[in-house]
Amino acid sequence: MRIFLVTQDRDARERLASALRTESQVLFGDCAASGREALARLGAQRPDVLLVGLPLPDMNGVEFVRAAKRVLAHCQILVLATAGAEEALIAAIEAGAAGCVLEPCDAHELVGHALKLSAGGSPLSPFVARKLVERLHARTPVHTAAASALTARESDVVCLLANGLSYSQIGDKLGVSLNTVGSHIKNAYRKLDVHSATAAVMRAVEMQMPGKTWRHGDS
């Protein structure tokens, strides 16, 4: 898994780059100090995961995420920011970022988040997840046709994703295999017309799906 790092903070860039190079589970590609520099090099670097520290000196998070997805659609984007920047992180998620975490976050933690992204997960700091839920609960419920198309078990899986559980935790809670969880998630993505767990969480809250009763052992 190839990682590309983007942050204007020189000390953080050098520290994280040095630490990431020692991690055996990833291949550290390179780093950039600005959004435009990163965009100019994405095509050649072709990272699997893009780590982006906000704010950037030349672009806001939404602009950069949208532009990066246009250059390299398959790339998973993890956004990092300090406490107090939760709104910017949520906006980046809505623009296409697959996860967001609050700093401080060391290299080992970042590798764990990157591996989770590549496995289909969506790392979200608890405080950011709470803000996301609060923000989406204020919206008018939509997508009722998509919600009704989900099976009971697919709804359960998506709601547990919204509650922050990992794939393995969902399998344990529902008493089903990891492969079964993956199958339900793929079906739910297709019916909800989303392409990541983060988007599924957002859609789930829009449909006011959380708060169900879980049926242990059903599949």
mmCIF file of N, CA and C in Angstrom, residues 34-121:
data_model
loop_
_atom_site.group_PDB
_atom_site.id
_atom_site.type_symbol
_atom_site.label_atom_id
_atom_site.label_comp_id
_atom_site.label_asym_id
_atom_site.label_seq_id
_atom_site.Cartn_x
_atom_site.Cartn_y
_atom_site.Cartn_z
ATOM 1 N N SER A 34 1.999 21.571 -0.289
ATOM 2 C CA SER A 34 0.800 22.330 -0.653
ATOM 3 C C SER A 34 -0.141 21.464 -1.479
ATOM 4 N N GLY A 35 -1.368 21.946 -1.606
ATOM 5 C CA GLY A 35 -2.351 21.214 -2.379
ATOM 6 C C GLY A 35 -1.987 21.121 -3.847
ATOM 7 N N ARG A 36 -1.583 22.229 -4.437
ATOM 8 C CA ARG A 36 -1.271 22.227 -5.867
ATOM 9 C C ARG A 36 -0.041 21.387 -6.172
ATOM 10 N N GLU A 37 0.942 21.405 -5.272
ATOM 11 C CA GLU A 37 2.114 20.548 -5.463
ATOM 12 C C GLU A 37 1.701 19.085 -5.444
ATOM 13 N N ALA A 38 0.841 18.725 -4.516
ATOM 14 C CA ALA A 38 0.382 17.336 -4.423
ATOM 15 C C ALA A 38 -0.390 16.928 -5.676
ATOM 16 N N LEU A 39 -1.285 17.786 -6.140
ATOM 17 C CA LEU A 39 -2.089 17.467 -7.312
ATOM 18 C C LEU A 39 -1.221 17.266 -8.552
ATOM 19 N N ALA A 40 -0.152 18.053 -8.654
ATOM 20 C CA ALA A 40 0.731 17.947 -9.818
ATOM 21 C C ALA A 40 1.490 16.624 -9.839
ATOM 22 N N ARG A 41 1.619 15.983 -8.674
ATOM 23 C CA ARG A 41 2.409 14.771 -8.582
ATOM 24 C C ARG A 41 1.585 13.511 -8.355
ATOM 25 N N LEU A 42 0.290 13.650 -8.154
ATOM 26 C CA LEU A 42 -0.545 12.486 -7.862
ATOM 27 C C LEU A 42 -0.532 11.466 -8.995
ATOM 28 N N GLY A 43 -0.619 11.934 -10.213
ATOM 29 C CA GLY A 43 -0.679 11.023 -11.346
ATOM 30 C C GLY A 43 0.533 10.140 -11.444
ATOM 31 N N ALA A 44 1.710 10.691 -11.134
ATOM 32 C CA ALA A 44 2.944 9.911 -11.199
ATOM 33 C C ALA A 44 3.119 9.026 -9.971
ATOM 34 N N GLN A 45 2.722 9.538 -8.814
ATOM 35 C CA GLN A 45 2.904 8.785 -7.567
ATOM 36 C C GLN A 45 1.878 7.654 -7.432
ATOM 37 N N ARG A 46 0.641 7.920 -7.847
ATOM 38 C CA ARG A 46 -0.473 6.963 -7.791
ATOM 39 C C ARG A 46 -0.565 6.260 -6.428
ATOM 40 N N PRO A 47 -0.739 7.031 -5.347
ATOM 41 C CA PRO A 47 -0.850 6.418 -4.020
ATOM 42 C C PRO A 47 -2.188 5.720 -3.824
ATOM 43 N N ASP A 48 -2.195 4.751 -2.931
ATOM 44 C CA ASP A 48 -3.446 4.101 -2.538
ATOM 45 C C ASP A 48 -4.161 4.937 -1.484
ATOM 46 N N VAL A 49 -3.368 5.577 -0.616
ATOM 47 C CA VAL A 49 -3.918 6.405 0.458
ATOM 48 C C VAL A 49 -3.210 7.748 0.464
ATOM 49 N N LEU A 50 -3.999 8.811 0.555
ATOM 50 C CA LEU A 50 -3.485 10.170 0.606
ATOM 51 C C LEU A 50 -3.766 10.724 1.997
ATOM 52 N N LEU A 51 -2.712 11.038 2.753
ATOM 53 C CA LEU A 51 -2.842 11.635 4.081
ATOM 54 C C LEU A 51 -2.723 13.144 3.946
ATOM 55 N N VAL A 52 -3.756 13.862 4.352
ATOM 56 C CA VAL A 52 -3.808 15.310 4.121
ATOM 57 C C VAL A 52 -3.972 16.048 5.441
ATOM 58 N N GLY A 53 -2.990 16.857 5.794
ATOM 59 C CA GLY A 53 -3.084 17.681 6.990
ATOM 60 C C GLY A 53 -3.690 19.036 6.662
ATOM 61 N N LEU A 54 -4.761 19.377 7.352
ATOM 62 C CA LEU A 54 -5.412 20.679 7.143
ATOM 63 C C LEU A 54 -4.992 21.656 8.236
ATOM 64 N N PRO A 55 -4.935 22.958 7.906
ATOM 65 C CA PRO A 55 -5.248 23.561 6.606
ATOM 66 C C PRO A 55 -4.064 23.488 5.652
ATOM 67 N N LEU A 56 -4.371 23.576 4.359
ATOM 68 C CA LEU A 56 -3.340 23.677 3.336
ATOM 69 C C LEU A 56 -3.106 25.160 3.031
ATOM 70 N N PRO A 57 -1.922 25.530 2.546
ATOM 71 C CA PRO A 57 -1.621 26.951 2.341
ATOM 72 C C PRO A 57 -2.292 27.576 1.130
ATOM 73 N N ASP A 58 -2.727 26.748 0.185
ATOM 74 C CA ASP A 58 -3.197 27.301 -1.083
ATOM 75 C C ASP A 58 -4.596 26.861 -1.497
ATOM 76 N N MET A 59 -5.180 25.912 -0.775
ATOM 77 C CA MET A 59 -6.518 25.413 -1.120
ATOM 78 C C MET A 59 -7.225 25.025 0.167
ATOM 79 N N ASN A 60 -8.566 25.124 0.166
ATOM 80 C CA ASN A 60 -9.274 24.591 1.325
ATOM 81 C C ASN A 60 -9.472 23.086 1.150
ATOM 82 N N GLY A 61 -9.885 22.429 2.211
ATOM 83 C CA GLY A 61 -9.992 20.974 2.189
ATOM 84 C C GLY A 61 -10.945 20.447 1.140
ATOM 85 N N VAL A 62 -12.084 21.103 0.976
ATOM 86 C CA VAL A 62 -13.085 20.666 0.011
ATOM 87 C C VAL A 62 -12.527 20.753 -1.406
ATOM 88 N N GLU A 63 -11.900 21.869 -1.720
ATOM 89 C CA GLU A 63 -11.319 22.047 -3.064
ATOM 90 C C GLU A 63 -10.278 20.965 -3.344
ATOM 91 N N PHE A 64 -9.423 20.704 -2.357
ATOM 92 C CA PHE A 64 -8.359 19.742 -2.592
ATOM 93 C C PHE A 64 -8.906 18.328 -2.745
ATOM 94 N N VAL A 65 -9.818 17.930 -1.886
ATOM 95 C CA VAL A 65 -10.371 16.565 -1.949
ATOM 96 C C VAL A 65 -11.052 16.339 -3.294
ATOM 97 N N ARG A 66 -11.860 17.282 -3.727
ATOM 98 C CA ARG A 66 -12.551 17.135 -5.013
ATOM 99 C C ARG A 66 -11.565 17.048 -6.171
ATOM 100 N N ALA A 67 -10.546 17.901 -6.135
ATOM 101 C CA ALA A 67 -9.557 17.895 -7.208
ATOM 102 C C ALA A 67 -8.752 16.604 -7.203
ATOM 103 N N ALA A 68 -8.378 16.126 -6.017
ATOM 104 C CA ALA A 68 -7.600 14.887 -5.910
ATOM 105 C C ALA A 68 -8.395 13.695 -6.427
ATOM 106 N N LYS A 69 -9.685 13.645 -6.138
ATOM 107 C CA LYS A 69 -10.522 12.541 -6.620
ATOM 108 C C LYS A 69 -10.683 12.590 -8.132
ATOM 109 N N ARG A 70 -10.646 13.782 -8.697
ATOM 110 C CA ARG A 70 -10.707 13.885 -10.158
ATOM 111 C C ARG A 70 -9.418 13.361 -10.794
ATOM 112 N N VAL A 71 -8.288 13.631 -10.155
ATOM 113 C CA VAL A 71 -7.009 13.168 -10.683
ATOM 114 C C VAL A 71 -6.840 11.673 -10.507
ATOM 115 N N LEU A 72 -7.236 11.158 -9.331
ATOM 116 C CA LEU A 72 -7.007 9.754 -8.996
ATOM 117 C C LEU A 72 -8.211 9.244 -8.225
ATOM 118 N N ALA A 73 -9.214 8.785 -8.964
ATOM 119 C CA ALA A 73 -10.501 8.456 -8.351
ATOM 120 C C ALA A 73 -10.408 7.343 -7.319
ATOM 121 N N HIS A 74 -9.496 6.373 -7.524
ATOM 122 C CA HIS A 74 -9.450 5.222 -6.617
ATOM 123 C C HIS A 74 -8.744 5.532 -5.303
ATOM 124 N N CYS A 75 -8.033 6.649 -5.226
ATOM 125 C CA CYS A 75 -7.240 6.977 -4.046
ATOM 126 C C CYS A 75 -8.145 7.262 -2.846
ATOM 127 N N GLN A 76 -7.822 6.655 -1.697
ATOM 128 C CA GLN A 76 -8.557 6.890 -0.471
ATOM 129 C C GLN A 76 -7.904 8.049 0.281
ATOM 130 N N ILE A 77 -8.710 9.002 0.719
ATOM 131 C CA ILE A 77 -8.179 10.209 1.343
ATOM 132 C C ILE A 77 -8.515 10.238 2.829
ATOM 133 N N LEU A 78 -7.463 10.379 3.655
ATOM 134 C CA LEU A 78 -7.618 10.526 5.098
ATOM 135 C C LEU A 78 -7.178 11.932 5.467
ATOM 136 N N VAL A 79 -8.076 12.685 6.091
ATOM 137 C CA VAL A 79 -7.799 14.073 6.433
ATOM 138 C C VAL A 79 -7.499 14.179 7.924
ATOM 139 N N LEU A 80 -6.460 14.958 8.256
ATOM 140 C CA LEU A 80 -6.062 15.182 9.638
ATOM 141 C C LEU A 80 -6.132 16.673 9.942
ATOM 142 N N ALA A 81 -6.551 17.001 11.169
ATOM 143 C CA ALA A 81 -6.581 18.401 11.576
ATOM 144 C C ALA A 81 -6.557 18.475 13.093
ATOM 145 N N THR A 82 -6.280 19.641 13.613
ATOM 146 C CA THR A 82 -6.260 19.833 15.052
ATOM 147 C C THR A 82 -7.677 20.057 15.567
ATOM 148 N N ALA A 83 -7.839 19.899 16.890
ATOM 149 C CA ALA A 83 -9.138 20.142 17.515
ATOM 150 C C ALA A 83 -9.598 21.558 17.200
ATOM 151 N N GLY A 84 -10.888 21.692 16.922
ATOM 152 C CA GLY A 84 -11.449 22.976 16.543
ATOM 153 C C GLY A 84 -11.721 23.096 15.058
ATOM 154 N N ALA A 85 -11.197 22.117 14.291
ATOM 155 C CA ALA A 85 -11.381 22.144 12.831
ATOM 156 C C ALA A 85 -12.387 21.098 12.373
ATOM 157 N N GLU A 86 -13.296 20.709 13.276
ATOM 158 C CA GLU A 86 -14.221 19.621 12.956
ATOM 159 C C GLU A 86 -15.099 19.938 11.750
ATOM 160 N N GLU A 87 -15.521 21.190 11.612
ATOM 161 C CA GLU A 87 -16.374 21.556 10.480
ATOM 162 C C GLU A 87 -15.634 21.365 9.162
ATOM 163 N N ALA A 88 -14.357 21.715 9.138
ATOM 164 C CA ALA A 88 -13.560 21.529 7.923
ATOM 165 C C ALA A 88 -13.423 20.041 7.604
ATOM 166 N N LEU A 89 -13.286 19.205 8.624
ATOM 167 C CA LEU A 89 -13.178 17.767 8.401
ATOM 168 C C LEU A 89 -14.474 17.195 7.850
ATOM 169 N N ILE A 90 -15.589 17.620 8.412
ATOM 170 C CA ILE A 90 -16.885 17.129 7.942
ATOM 171 C C ILE A 90 -17.125 17.568 6.501
ATOM 172 N N ALA A 91 -16.761 18.803 6.178
ATOM 173 C CA ALA A 91 -16.904 19.277 4.801
ATOM 174 C C ALA A 91 -16.049 18.447 3.855
ATOM 175 N N ALA A 92 -14.854 18.051 4.306
ATOM 176 C CA ALA A 92 -13.987 17.216 3.477
ATOM 177 C C ALA A 92 -14.603 15.843 3.254
ATOM 178 N N ILE A 93 -15.260 15.294 4.254
ATOM 179 C CA ILE A 93 -15.953 14.016 4.096
ATOM 180 C C ILE A 93 -17.042 14.145 3.046
ATOM 181 N N GLU A 94 -17.814 15.199 3.138
ATOM 182 C CA GLU A 94 -18.896 15.409 2.172
ATOM 183 C C GLU A 94 -18.351 15.592 0.758
ATOM 184 N N ALA A 95 -17.111 16.061 0.655
ATOM 185 C CA ALA A 95 -16.493 16.252 -0.656
ATOM 186 C C ALA A 95 -15.889 14.972 -1.217
ATOM 187 N N GLY A 96 -15.748 13.936 -0.367
ATOM 188 C CA GLY A 96 -15.226 12.670 -0.872
ATOM 189 C C GLY A 96 -14.136 12.015 -0.059
ATOM 190 N N ALA A 97 -13.678 12.648 1.036
ATOM 191 C CA ALA A 97 -12.687 12.007 1.900
ATOM 192 C C ALA A 97 -13.295 10.767 2.546
ATOM 193 N N ALA A 98 -12.482 9.738 2.737
ATOM 194 C CA ALA A 98 -12.985 8.477 3.273
ATOM 195 C C ALA A 98 -12.864 8.383 4.786
ATOM 196 N N GLY A 99 -12.117 9.299 5.396
ATOM 197 C CA GLY A 99 -11.959 9.273 6.840
ATOM 198 C C GLY A 99 -11.345 10.559 7.325
ATOM 199 N N CYS A 100 -11.484 10.825 8.625
ATOM 200 C CA CYS A 100 -10.872 12.017 9.191
ATOM 201 C C CYS A 100 -10.568 11.777 10.656
ATOM 202 N N VAL A 101 -9.401 12.233 11.079
ATOM 203 C CA VAL A 101 -8.968 12.053 12.462
ATOM 204 C C VAL A 101 -8.371 13.351 12.975
ATOM 205 N N LEU A 102 -8.419 13.502 14.301
ATOM 206 C CA LEU A 102 -7.854 14.673 14.932
ATOM 207 C C LEU A 102 -6.430 14.390 15.386
ATOM 208 N N GLU A 103 -5.581 15.374 15.242
ATOM 209 C CA GLU A 103 -4.217 15.276 15.753
ATOM 210 C C GLU A 103 -4.228 15.553 17.259
ATOM 211 N N PRO A 104 -3.209 15.080 18.019
ATOM 212 C CA PRO A 104 -1.991 14.401 17.540
ATOM 213 C C PRO A 104 -2.253 12.952 17.134
ATOM 214 N N CYS A 105 -1.493 12.507 16.144
ATOM 215 C CA CYS A 105 -1.633 11.147 15.615
ATOM 216 C C CYS A 105 -0.260 10.709 15.124
ATOM 217 N N ASP A 106 0.323 9.684 15.756
ATOM 218 C CA ASP A 106 1.673 9.284 15.368
ATOM 219 C C ASP A 106 1.652 8.395 14.127
ATOM 220 N N ALA A 107 2.858 8.074 13.626
ATOM 221 C CA ALA A 107 2.968 7.322 12.371
ATOM 222 C C ALA A 107 2.321 5.949 12.474
ATOM 223 N N HIS A 108 2.480 5.286 13.600
ATOM 224 C CA HIS A 108 1.898 3.949 13.754
ATOM 225 C C HIS A 108 0.378 4.013 13.680
ATOM 226 N N GLU A 109 -0.204 5.026 14.312
ATOM 227 C CA GLU A 109 -1.657 5.198 14.257
ATOM 228 C C GLU A 109 -2.106 5.505 12.831
ATOM 229 N N LEU A 110 -1.328 6.339 12.134
ATOM 230 C CA LEU A 110 -1.678 6.670 10.758
ATOM 231 C C LEU A 110 -1.655 5.442 9.858
ATOM 232 N N VAL A 111 -0.670 4.572 10.065
ATOM 233 C CA VAL A 111 -0.616 3.328 9.288
ATOM 234 C C VAL A 111 -1.843 2.483 9.565
ATOM 235 N N GLY A 112 -2.241 2.399 10.829
ATOM 236 C CA GLY A 112 -3.451 1.653 11.170
ATOM 237 C C GLY A 112 -4.677 2.223 10.489
ATOM 238 N N HIS A 113 -4.794 3.549 10.476
ATOM 239 C CA HIS A 113 -5.924 4.190 9.796
ATOM 240 C C HIS A 113 -5.873 3.917 8.288
ATOM 241 N N ALA A 114 -4.671 3.970 7.712
ATOM 242 C CA ALA A 114 -4.525 3.731 6.276
ATOM 243 C C ALA A 114 -4.914 2.297 5.923
ATOM 244 N N LEU A 115 -4.504 1.339 6.752
ATOM 245 C CA LEU A 115 -4.867 -0.061 6.519
ATOM 246 C C LEU A 115 -6.377 -0.252 6.628
ATOM 247 N N LYS A 116 -6.982 0.455 7.565
ATOM 248 C CA LYS A 116 -8.439 0.370 7.713
ATOM 249 C C LYS A 116 -9.130 0.914 6.463
ATOM 250 N N LEU A 117 -8.604 2.011 5.917
ATOM 251 C CA LEU A 117 -9.160 2.571 4.686
ATOM 252 C C LEU A 117 -9.081 1.573 3.542
ATOM 253 N N SER A 118 -7.915 0.945 3.399
ATOM 254 C CA SER A 118 -7.721 0.014 2.285
ATOM 255 C C SER A 118 -8.591 -1.220 2.420
ATOM 256 N N ALA A 119 -9.027 -1.517 3.648
ATOM 257 C CA ALA A 119 -9.904 -2.673 3.880
ATOM 258 C C ALA A 119 -11.378 -2.302 3.765
ATOM 259 N N GLY A 120 -11.651 -1.054 3.428
ATOM 260 C CA GLY A 120 -13.036 -0.625 3.254
ATOM 261 C C GLY A 120 -13.624 0.109 4.432
ATOM 262 N N GLY A 121 -12.818 0.323 5.484
ATOM 263 C CA GLY A 121 -13.308 1.033 6.647
ATOM 264 C C GLY A 121 -13.195 2.541 6.480
#
